[in-house]
């Protein structure tokens, strides 16, 4: 299974970015997908998850600003990030899980390589 994350970059506070994660090597539509992030010196933290059926769940810190979605025909999951803040600066990782909307890293078995998001103030 391979996950390829892309779409990161440098943006000013208040701006938007859309991350993409393309999956291959697994029946994508049957698995939940999640986004996590890790800032320097901090643990990897949950951001958002989407079930195989499209149910979504968000961390409190991004609720109302970020939207996770998936396109099963393209084997791709997206993270639309709006109203970005400097605290959102981190490496963002996508991952796949057989569990329903898990928020902990151990529930995810395959991970992408990460994409850097930097929000300037």
C-alpha positions in Angstrom: 0.0 0.0 0.0 1.3 3.4 -0.9 0.0 6.8 0.1 1.3 9.9 -1.5 0.4 13.2 0.1 0.8 16.6 -1.6 -0.5 20.1 -1.6 1.4 21.6 1.3 3.2 24.9 1.1 3.6 28.4 2.7 0.5 30.5 3.2 -0.3 33.6 5.3 -2.6 33.4 8.3 -6.2 33.4 7.1 -5.4 31.7 3.9 -6.3 28.3 2.5 -4.7 25.1 1.3 -6.0 21.8 0.0 -4.0 18.7 0.7 -4.4 15.5 -1.3 -3.5 12.0 -0.6 -3.5 9.4 -3.4 -3.7 5.8 -2.4 -2.6 2.7 -4.3 -2.3 -1.0 -3.6 -5.4 -1.5 -1.6 -9.2 -1.4 -2.0 -9.4 2.2 -1.1 -13.2 2.5 -0.8 -13.4 -0.1 2.0 -11.1 1.7 4.5 -11.3 4.8 6.6 -8.8 7.6 6.0 -7.3 10.0 8.4 -5.1 13.1 8.5 -2.6 13.7 11.3 -0.1 16.4 11.8 3.2 16.8 13.7 4.8 20.1 14.6 8.5 20.3 15.6 9.1 19.0 19.1 5.5 17.7 19.4 3.7 14.4 19.1 1.8 13.5 16.1 -1.8 14.5 16.6 -5.2 13.7 15.0 -6.7 16.2 12.6 -9.6 14.6 10.8 -11.0 11.2 9.7 -13.5 10.0 7.1 -15.1 6.5 7.1 -15.6 4.3 4.1 -19.2 5.6 4.0 -18.3 9.2 4.2 -18.9 10.0 7.9 -16.4 12.6 9.2 -14.9 13.5 12.5 -12.6 16.4 13.4 -10.3 17.5 16.2 -11.7 20.4 18.1 -8.8 22.6 17.0 -9.8 22.4 13.3 -13.6 21.9 13.5 -15.4 24.4 11.3 -12.2 25.4 9.4 -11.0 22.1 7.9 -13.0 19.7 5.7 -12.1 16.1 4.9 -13.5 14.4 1.8 -12.8 11.5 -0.4 -13.2 10.5 -4.0 -13.3 6.7 -4.2 -13.2 6.8 -8.0 -9.8 8.5 -7.8 -8.5 6.7 -4.7 -7.9 10.1 -3.1 -8.7 11.8 0.2 -8.6 15.5 0.6 -8.2 18.0 3.4 -9.5 21.5 2.7 -8.0 23.9 5.2 -9.4 27.4 5.5 -8.8 30.2 7.9 -5.3 28.9 8.6 -3.5 29.9 11.7 0.2 29.8 12.6 -0.6 27.0 15.1 -1.6 24.9 12.1 2.1 24.8 11.0 3.2 21.2 10.8 4.0 18.2 8.6 0.6 16.7 7.6 0.3 12.9 7.2 -2.4 10.8 5.6 -3.1 7.3 6.8 -5.5 4.4 6.3 -7.3 2.4 8.9 -9.6 -0.6 9.1 -11.3 1.0 12.2 -14.2 3.5 12.2 -13.0 7.1 12.7 -10.1 6.3 15.0 -8.3 9.2 16.4 -5.1 7.5 17.6 -2.1 6.6 15.5 -2.0 2.9 16.4 -5.3 2.4 14.6 -3.7 3.4 11.3 -1.6 0.8 9.5 -0.2 2.6 6.4 1.1 6.2 6.3 2.1 8.7 3.6 5.4 10.5 3.6 4.0 13.8 4.9 3.6 17.3 3.4 4.8 20.5 5.0 2.3 23.2 5.8 3.7 26.5 7.0 1.4 29.4 8.1 3.0 32.8 8.5 1.6 35.4 10.8 
